[in-house]
Amino acid sequence: MNKYTYKVAGHVFELWLENDDMLNNELGQYRPFAIDDTNGEETVFSLRVVTERPVMGEFVREMHQDDDGSEIAAGRIDGNPAFDFLLRGKWQARLLTTDDYREATLYAEGDRTFGMNDAMMVMFALSTAEHKTLLMHSSVVSYRGAGYMFLGKSGTGKSTHSRLWLNNIDGTQLVNDDNPVVRIDDDGTARVYGSPWSGKTPCYRNVNYPIGAIVQLSQAPLNEIRRLRGLQAYVALKPSVSGKRWDKRIADGLHATENFMAGNVPMFHLRCLPDRDAAITCMNAVAPAVEASRQKTVENNYIIGEVAAMLKEGRKVILPVKGQSMLPFIVGNRDSAELVVPQQPLAVGDAVLAWVDNSRYVLHRIIGISDDGRNIQLMGDGNIAGIEHCSPDDVVARAEYVVKPNGERKYLYSNSQRRAWRIWNWLRPVRRLPLAVIRRIK
């Protein structure tokens, strides 16, 4: 079989086609997301597409969804998760997957492109649900370096509202018109990504932006907008998220990300007409919220700049650690890191504060260095996917000690700590389960 590898929103997945399968001619929308090498990153799922359907047991249906004639029936066959894809009432393909949604086979006999696209979306949504990632039903535009997401039921006017921004607000670009991906960075930044799935509007852009605002739309005889907070924001967001809500593991993952979004991303409800004034009203309302978010980023960058200046003066800096991306060695929102300017060449296993991917600061572990020493790969000990890149010049400091709330200091590079990290790094492909246990304990 031929393997095709893709990366969407930082998640790597594989598609396998039979050697003579002409379905590879229909992969144009995936090409912007194609990669040649995974660089050691874990694949979230692998999908095989075959033409011959074997004899199977009875399909026990659990859910049926119809979206403008595109239908998905979810259930089980012989105890395994299964999905049937129908188009205007006619069966097109069947997807069988393992319980962890890591391995799947698609039996496609009808409109094979339709079946493959639906299968890839289903697998992506389910396999990334525990990775602070949401596959959403939304139209998205970018404006002044931020992404704006428009939500609503089919026929509400999401695509229309995006076009109103494109036609009336200079500098606006379409990011995706149907199924963008949202992911929370380790530093708490919510970002929206383009994807290979964009509904009836071909827009397959491999780009991402920090989310400026999320706007729920509803039709009305006037244009008015109001801010949503707390439970209102959560309720507005949830229906637009793809997922298998009756699977507790999937539901818990989605809920955690939705809850974070509702509490940290500006959300609004726009009652509107399909006219220019609707776009202007919306933009004028969301802009102040975006500026507040920008100010927070500026403040964070200023703090890191001050840290760097203090270190160069030879002063000791103890920085509180946020988030849980360095579990189990550093517990976020509890422990702090004692930082120093590196006095020796950087090495694999060093925990460093660095500016990565030209976008943000992280305190993560070095997991790889190129032969010429110019490309450093970083990954959080508490992550199971997602590798950042930087140069040696982007490294601000090296974390030497973990400082507990009671003042106790633990050296990160003692023989026992180095040995523990090497074992933990070796366990990366299977550390999802121990991490889940550790998060509950910590």
Coordinates of C-alpha atoms in Angstrom, one line a residue:
M1 CA 0.0 0.0 0.0
N2 CA 1.0 3.6 -0.5
K3 CA 1.3 5.9 2.6
Y4 CA 0.4 9.6 2.7
T5 CA 1.3 11.6 5.8
Y6 CA -0.3 14.9 6.8
K7 CA -0.1 17.4 9.7
V8 CA -3.1 19.4 10.7
A9 CA -3.1 21.7 13.8
G10 CA 0.2 20.1 14.8
H11 CA -1.3 16.6 14.7
V12 CA 0.2 14.0 12.4
F13 CA -1.9 11.3 10.7
E14 CA -1.5 8.7 8.0
L15 CA -3.6 7.6 5.0
W16 CA -2.9 4.3 3.3
L17 CA -4.2 3.5 -0.2
E18 CA -3.8 0.3 -2.2
N19 CA -1.1 0.6 -4.8
D20 CA -3.4 0.9 -7.8
D21 CA -6.0 3.0 -6.0
M22 CA -6.9 6.1 -8.2
L23 CA -8.3 7.8 -5.1
N24 CA -4.9 9.4 -4.7
N25 CA -5.9 11.7 -7.6
E26 CA -8.5 13.2 -5.2
L27 CA -6.1 14.3 -2.5
G28 CA -5.5 17.8 -3.8
Q29 CA -7.1 19.4 -0.8
Y30 CA -4.7 17.6 1.5
R31 CA -1.5 18.6 -0.3
P32 CA -1.0 21.8 1.7
F33 CA -0.9 19.7 4.8
A34 CA 1.4 16.9 3.4
I35 CA 4.7 16.2 5.2
D36 CA 7.6 13.9 4.2
D37 CA 8.9 13.2 7.6
T38 CA 7.2 13.0 11.0
N39 CA 10.5 14.0 12.8
G40 CA 9.6 11.5 15.5
E41 CA 6.2 12.9 16.2
E42 CA 3.5 10.5 17.2
T43 CA 0.7 9.9 14.7
V44 CA -2.8 10.4 16.2
F45 CA -4.4 7.9 13.7
S46 CA -3.8 5.7 10.7
L47 CA -6.5 5.0 8.1
R48 CA -6.5 2.3 5.5
V49 CA -8.8 2.6 2.5
V50 CA -9.8 -0.7 0.8
T51 CA -12.4 -1.5 -1.9
E52 CA -13.6 -4.9 -0.8
R53 CA -16.0 -5.1 2.1
P54 CA -15.6 -8.3 4.2
V55 CA -18.5 -10.1 5.9
M56 CA -19.3 -8.3 9.1
G57 CA -21.7 -8.7 12.0
E58 CA -24.8 -6.6 12.6
F59 CA -24.5 -2.8 12.7
V60 CA -26.0 -1.7 16.1
R61 CA -26.8 2.0 15.6
E62 CA -26.1 4.5 18.4
M63 CA -26.5 7.8 16.6
H64 CA -27.6 9.3 13.3
Q65 CA -26.9 12.8 12.0
D66 CA -28.1 14.4 8.7
D67 CA -26.5 17.6 7.5
D68 CA -28.0 18.8 4.2
G69 CA -28.1 15.2 2.8
S70 CA -24.7 14.2 4.2
E71 CA -25.4 11.6 6.8
I72 CA -23.3 9.8 9.4
A73 CA -24.6 6.8 11.3
A74 CA -22.5 5.8 14.4
G75 CA -22.7 2.5 16.1
R76 CA -20.8 -0.8 16.7
I77 CA -20.1 -4.0 14.8
D78 CA -18.9 -7.0 16.8
G79 CA -18.2 -4.6 19.7
N80 CA -16.0 -2.3 17.7
P81 CA -16.8 1.4 16.8
A82 CA -18.3 1.7 13.3
F83 CA -19.6 4.5 11.1
D84 CA -21.7 4.5 8.0
F85 CA -21.5 7.4 5.6
L86 CA -24.5 8.1 3.4
L87 CA -25.1 10.8 0.7
R88 CA -28.7 11.7 0.0
G89 CA -29.9 8.5 1.5
K90 CA -27.5 6.2 -0.4
W91 CA -24.8 4.2 1.4
Q92 CA -21.3 5.2 0.4
A93 CA -18.7 3.8 2.8
R94 CA -18.2 2.1 6.2
L95 CA -15.5 2.9 8.8
L96 CA -14.3 0.4 11.4
T97 CA -12.0 1.6 14.1
T98 CA -10.3 0.5 17.3
D99 CA -11.7 1.7 20.6
D100 CA -8.9 4.3 21.0
Y101 CA -9.5 5.6 17.5
R102 CA -5.8 5.2 16.5
E103 CA -6.3 2.5 13.8
A104 CA -9.1 2.3 11.3
T105 CA -10.2 0.8 8.0
L106 CA -12.5 2.4 5.5
Y107 CA -14.5 0.2 3.1
A108 CA -15.5 2.5 0.3
E109 CA -17.8 1.4 -2.6
G110 CA -19.9 4.4 -3.5
D111 CA -18.6 8.0 -3.7
R112 CA -15.2 7.1 -2.4
T113 CA -13.9 10.7 -2.1
F114 CA -16.9 11.6 0.0
G115 CA -16.4 8.6 2.2
M116 CA -12.7 9.2 2.6
N117 CA -13.2 12.9 3.6
D118 CA -15.9 12.1 6.1
A119 CA -13.8 9.2 7.6
M120 CA -10.7 11.4 7.9
M121 CA -12.8 14.1 9.7
V122 CA -14.3 11.6 12.1
M123 CA -10.9 10.0 12.9
F124 CA -9.3 13.4 13.4
A125 CA -12.1 14.7 15.7
L126 CA -12.0 11.5 17.9
S127 CA -8.3 10.9 18.0
T128 CA -7.4 14.5 19.1
A129 CA -10.3 15.0 21.6
E130 CA -7.9 14.4 24.5
H131 CA -5.2 16.7 23.1
K132 CA -6.9 20.1 23.8
T133 CA -8.2 20.1 20.2
L134 CA -11.6 20.7 18.7
L135 CA -12.8 20.0 15.1
M136 CA -15.5 22.7 14.7
H137 CA -18.4 23.6 12.4
S138 CA -17.6 27.2 11.7
S139 CA -16.6 29.8 9.1
V140 CA -13.4 31.6 9.9
V141 CA -11.7 34.8 8.7
S142 CA -8.4 36.4 9.7
Y143 CA -8.0 40.1 10.3
R144 CA -5.0 42.0 11.7
G145 CA -3.2 38.8 12.8
A146 CA -6.2 37.2 14.6
G147 CA -8.8 34.6 13.6
Y148 CA -12.5 35.3 14.0
M149 CA -14.9 32.3 14.1
F150 CA -18.6 32.5 13.2
L151 CA -20.9 29.8 14.6
G152 CA -24.5 28.8 14.0
K153 CA -26.8 26.1 12.7
S154 CA -26.7 25.2 9.0
G155 CA -28.4 28.0 7.1
T156 CA -27.8 30.6 9.7
G157 CA -25.4 32.6 7.5
K158 CA -21.9 31.7 8.6
S159 CA -20.5 31.8 5.1
T160 CA -22.5 34.9 4.3
H161 CA -21.1 36.7 7.3
S162 CA -17.6 35.8 6.3
R163 CA -18.2 37.2 2.8
L164 CA -19.4 40.4 4.3
W165 CA -16.1 40.8 6.2
L166 CA -14.2 39.9 3.1
N167 CA -16.1 42.5 1.0
N168 CA -16.3 45.3 3.5
I169 CA -13.3 45.1 5.9
D170 CA -9.9 45.6 4.3
G171 CA -7.3 43.1 5.2
T172 CA -9.7 40.2 5.8
Q173 CA -8.9 36.8 4.4
L174 CA -10.8 33.5 4.5
V175 CA -9.2 30.8 6.7
N176 CA -11.7 28.0 6.4
D177 CA -15.4 27.9 5.6
D178 CA -16.7 24.8 7.3
N179 CA -14.4 22.7 9.5
P180 CA -11.5 24.6 11.1
V181 CA -9.5 23.2 14.0
V182 CA -9.1 24.8 17.4
R183 CA -6.2 23.9 19.6
I184 CA -5.0 25.3 23.0
D185 CA -1.2 25.9 23.1
D186 CA 0.7 24.9 26.2
D187 CA 1.0 28.6 27.1
G188 CA -2.8 28.9 27.1
T189 CA -3.2 30.5 23.7
A190 CA -6.3 29.3 21.8
R191 CA -5.4 29.1 18.1
V192 CA -7.6 28.4 15.0
Y193 CA -6.1 26.4 12.2
G194 CA -7.1 25.8 8.5
S195 CA -7.9 22.3 7.6
P196 CA -8.4 20.0 4.5
W197 CA -12.1 20.2 5.1
S198 CA -13.9 23.3 4.0
G199 CA -17.4 22.3 2.9
K200 CA -18.7 23.7 -0.4
T201 CA -16.1 26.5 -0.5
P202 CA -12.6 25.3 -1.5
C203 CA -10.3 26.9 1.1
Y204 CA -7.6 24.5 2.2
R205 CA -5.0 26.8 3.8
N206 CA -2.3 25.5 6.1
V207 CA -2.3 28.6 8.4
N208 CA -3.1 29.4 12.0
Y209 CA -4.0 32.5 14.1
P210 CA -4.6 33.2 17.7
I211 CA -8.4 33.4 18.1
G212 CA -9.5 37.0 18.4
A213 CA -13.2 36.2 19.1
I214 CA -15.9 33.6 18.5
V215 CA -19.3 35.0 17.4
Q216 CA -22.5 33.0 17.5
L217 CA -24.9 34.2 14.7
S218 CA -28.7 34.2 14.5
Q219 CA -30.9 35.9 11.9
A220 CA -32.9 39.0 13.0
P221 CA -34.5 42.1 11.6
L222 CA -31.7 44.3 13.0
N223 CA -28.0 44.2 13.8
E224 CA -27.1 44.0 17.5
I225 CA -24.3 42.2 19.4
R226 CA -23.7 41.3 23.1
R227 CA -20.9 39.6 25.0
L228 CA -21.4 36.0 26.2
R229 CA -19.7 34.8 29.4
G230 CA -19.5 31.7 31.5
L231 CA -22.3 29.2 31.0
Q232 CA -23.8 31.2 28.1
A233 CA -20.5 31.1 26.2
Y234 CA -20.1 27.3 26.9
V235 CA -23.7 26.6 25.7
A236 CA -23.1 28.7 22.5
L237 CA -19.8 26.9 21.7
K238 CA -20.7 23.2 22.4
P239 CA -23.2 22.5 19.5
S240 CA -20.5 23.5 16.9
V241 CA -17.9 20.9 18.2
S242 CA -17.7 17.5 16.5
G243 CA -17.3 14.5 18.8
K244 CA -18.8 11.3 20.2
R245 CA -20.5 12.7 23.3
W246 CA -21.7 9.3 24.5
D247 CA -18.1 8.0 24.8
K248 CA -17.0 9.3 28.3
R249 CA -13.3 9.6 27.4
I250 CA -14.0 11.6 24.3
A251 CA -16.7 13.7 26.1
D252 CA -14.3 14.5 29.0
G253 CA -11.6 15.7 26.6
L254 CA -14.0 17.9 24.7
H255 CA -15.5 19.3 27.8
A256 CA -12.1 20.3 29.2
T257 CA -11.2 22.2 26.1
E258 CA -14.7 23.8 25.7
N259 CA -14.6 24.9 29.3
F260 CA -11.3 26.6 28.8
M261 CA -12.5 28.3 25.7
A262 CA -15.6 29.6 27.3
G263 CA -13.6 31.1 30.1
N264 CA -10.7 32.5 28.2
V265 CA -11.7 33.4 24.6
P266 CA -14.0 36.4 24.0
M267 CA -17.4 35.2 22.8
F268 CA -20.3 37.1 21.4
H269 CA -23.9 36.7 20.1
L270 CA -24.7 38.6 17.0
R271 CA -28.3 39.0 15.9
C272 CA -28.0 40.3 12.3
L273 CA -29.2 41.0 8.8
P274 CA -27.1 39.8 5.9
D275 CA -25.7 43.3 5.2
R276 CA -22.6 45.4 5.4
D277 CA -23.6 46.9 8.7
A278 CA -23.7 43.5 10.3
A279 CA -20.0 43.0 9.6
I280 CA -19.1 46.5 10.7
T281 CA -21.1 46.1 13.9
C282 CA -19.4 42.8 14.7
M283 CA -15.9 44.1 14.0
N284 CA -16.4 47.2 16.1
A285 CA -17.6 45.1 19.1
V286 CA -14.9 42.4 19.0
A287 CA -11.9 44.7 18.4
P288 CA -11.6 46.0 22.0
A289 CA -11.6 42.4 23.3
V290 CA -8.8 41.5 20.8
E291 CA -6.8 44.5 21.9
A292 CA -7.1 43.4 25.5
S293 CA -5.8 40.0 24.5
R294 CA -2.9 41.5 22.6
Q295 CA -2.0 43.6 25.7
K296 CA -1.8 40.4 27.7
T297 CA 0.6 38.9 25.1
V298 CA 2.7 42.1 25.2
E299 CA 2.8 41.9 29.0
N300 CA 4.0 38.3 28.9
N301 CA 6.7 39.1 26.4
Y302 CA 7.8 42.1 28.6
I303 CA 8.1 39.8 31.6
I304 CA 10.2 37.3 29.7
G305 CA 12.4 40.2 28.5
E306 CA 12.9 41.3 32.1
V307 CA 13.8 37.8 33.1
A308 CA 16.4 37.7 30.3
A309 CA 17.9 41.0 31.4
M310 CA 18.1 39.9 35.1
L311 CA 19.8 36.7 34.1
K312 CA 22.4 38.5 32.0
E313 CA 23.2 40.6 35.1
G314 CA 24.0 37.4 37.0
R315 CA 20.9 37.5 39.1
K316 CA 18.9 34.4 40.1
V317 CA 15.4 34.2 38.7
I318 CA 12.7 32.0 40.1
L319 CA 9.7 31.9 37.6
P320 CA 6.3 30.3 38.5
V321 CA 5.3 27.6 36.0
K322 CA 1.9 27.7 34.5
G323 CA 0.1 24.8 32.7
Q324 CA 0.9 21.1 33.0
S325 CA 3.1 20.6 30.0
M326 CA 6.1 19.6 32.1
L327 CA 4.5 16.8 34.2
P328 CA 5.6 14.8 36.0
F329 CA 8.9 16.6 36.7
I330 CA 7.3 20.1 37.2
V331 CA 3.8 20.6 38.4
G332 CA 2.3 23.7 36.9
N333 CA 0.4 26.3 39.0
R334 CA 2.3 24.9 42.0
D335 CA 6.0 24.6 41.3
S336 CA 8.5 27.2 40.1
A337 CA 11.7 26.9 38.0
E338 CA 15.0 28.4 39.1
L339 CA 16.6 29.7 35.9
V340 CA 20.2 30.4 34.8
V341 CA 22.0 31.5 31.7
P342 CA 23.4 28.3 30.1
Q343 CA 27.1 28.0 30.8
Q344 CA 27.7 25.0 28.7
P345 CA 26.5 23.8 25.2
L346 CA 22.8 22.9 25.2
A347 CA 22.1 19.2 25.3
V348 CA 19.2 16.8 24.8
G349 CA 17.4 16.6 28.2
D350 CA 17.9 20.2 29.1
A351 CA 14.7 22.0 30.3
V352 CA 14.9 25.5 28.7
L353 CA 12.9 28.7 28.4
A354 CA 12.8 29.5 24.7
W355 CA 11.0 31.5 22.0
V356 CA 9.6 28.9 19.7
D357 CA 8.1 28.8 16.2
N358 CA 8.4 32.6 16.0
S359 CA 5.3 32.9 18.1
R360 CA 5.6 32.2 21.9
Y361 CA 7.7 31.4 24.9
V362 CA 7.7 27.9 26.4
L363 CA 9.5 26.1 29.2
H364 CA 10.0 22.7 27.6
R365 CA 12.6 19.9 27.3
I366 CA 15.2 19.6 24.5
I367 CA 14.5 16.3 22.7
G368 CA 16.7 16.8 19.6
I369 CA 19.5 19.0 18.2
S370 CA 20.4 19.0 14.5
D371 CA 24.0 18.0 13.5
D372 CA 25.0 21.6 12.9
G373 CA 23.4 22.7 16.2
R374 CA 21.2 25.3 14.6
N375 CA 17.8 23.6 15.0
I376 CA 16.6 22.6 18.4
Q377 CA 13.5 20.5 18.9
L378 CA 11.5 20.9 22.1
M379 CA 8.6 19.1 23.7
G380 CA 6.9 19.3 27.0
D381 CA 7.4 16.3 29.3
G382 CA 3.7 16.3 29.9
N383 CA 2.8 16.3 26.2
I384 CA 2.3 13.3 23.9
A385 CA 2.4 15.2 20.6
G386 CA 3.6 18.5 19.3
I387 CA 7.2 19.4 18.7
E388 CA 8.4 23.1 18.8
H389 CA 11.5 24.4 17.0
C390 CA 14.0 27.1 17.8
S391 CA 17.6 28.1 17.3
P392 CA 20.2 28.4 20.2
D393 CA 19.8 32.2 20.0
D394 CA 16.1 31.8 21.0
V395 CA 17.0 30.0 24.3
V396 CA 16.6 32.5 27.1
A397 CA 17.5 30.3 30.1
R398 CA 18.1 26.8 31.4
A399 CA 16.0 25.5 34.3
E400 CA 18.3 24.2 37.0
Y401 CA 16.1 23.5 39.9
V402 CA 12.4 22.9 40.6
V403 CA 11.3 24.9 43.6
K404 CA 8.4 23.5 45.6
P405 CA 5.9 25.8 47.5
N406 CA 7.7 25.0 50.8
G407 CA 11.0 26.3 49.3
E408 CA 12.5 22.8 48.8
R409 CA 14.8 22.8 45.7
K410 CA 15.2 19.7 43.5
Y411 CA 18.1 19.6 41.0
L412 CA 16.8 18.7 37.5
Y413 CA 20.0 17.0 36.3
S414 CA 21.0 14.7 39.1
N415 CA 21.8 11.1 38.1
S416 CA 18.4 9.9 39.3
Q417 CA 16.5 12.7 37.6
R418 CA 18.4 12.2 34.3
R419 CA 17.7 8.4 34.5
A420 CA 14.0 9.1 35.2
W421 CA 13.7 11.5 32.3
R422 CA 15.4 9.1 29.8
I423 CA 12.9 6.4 30.8
W424 CA 10.0 8.8 30.6
N425 CA 11.2 10.0 27.1
W426 CA 11.5 6.4 25.9
L427 CA 7.9 5.9 27.1
R428 CA 6.6 8.8 24.9
P429 CA 4.6 6.6 22.5
V430 CA 2.7 5.0 25.4
R431 CA 2.7 7.6 28.1
R432 CA -0.9 8.7 27.5
L433 CA -2.3 6.5 30.3
P434 CA 0.3 7.3 33.0
L435 CA -0.1 11.0 32.2
A436 CA -3.8 10.7 32.7
V437 CA -3.2 9.1 36.2
I438 CA -0.6 11.7 37.1
R439 CA -2.9 14.6 36.1
R440 CA -5.6 13.3 38.4
I441 CA -3.1 12.8 41.3
K442 CA -1.4 16.3 40.9

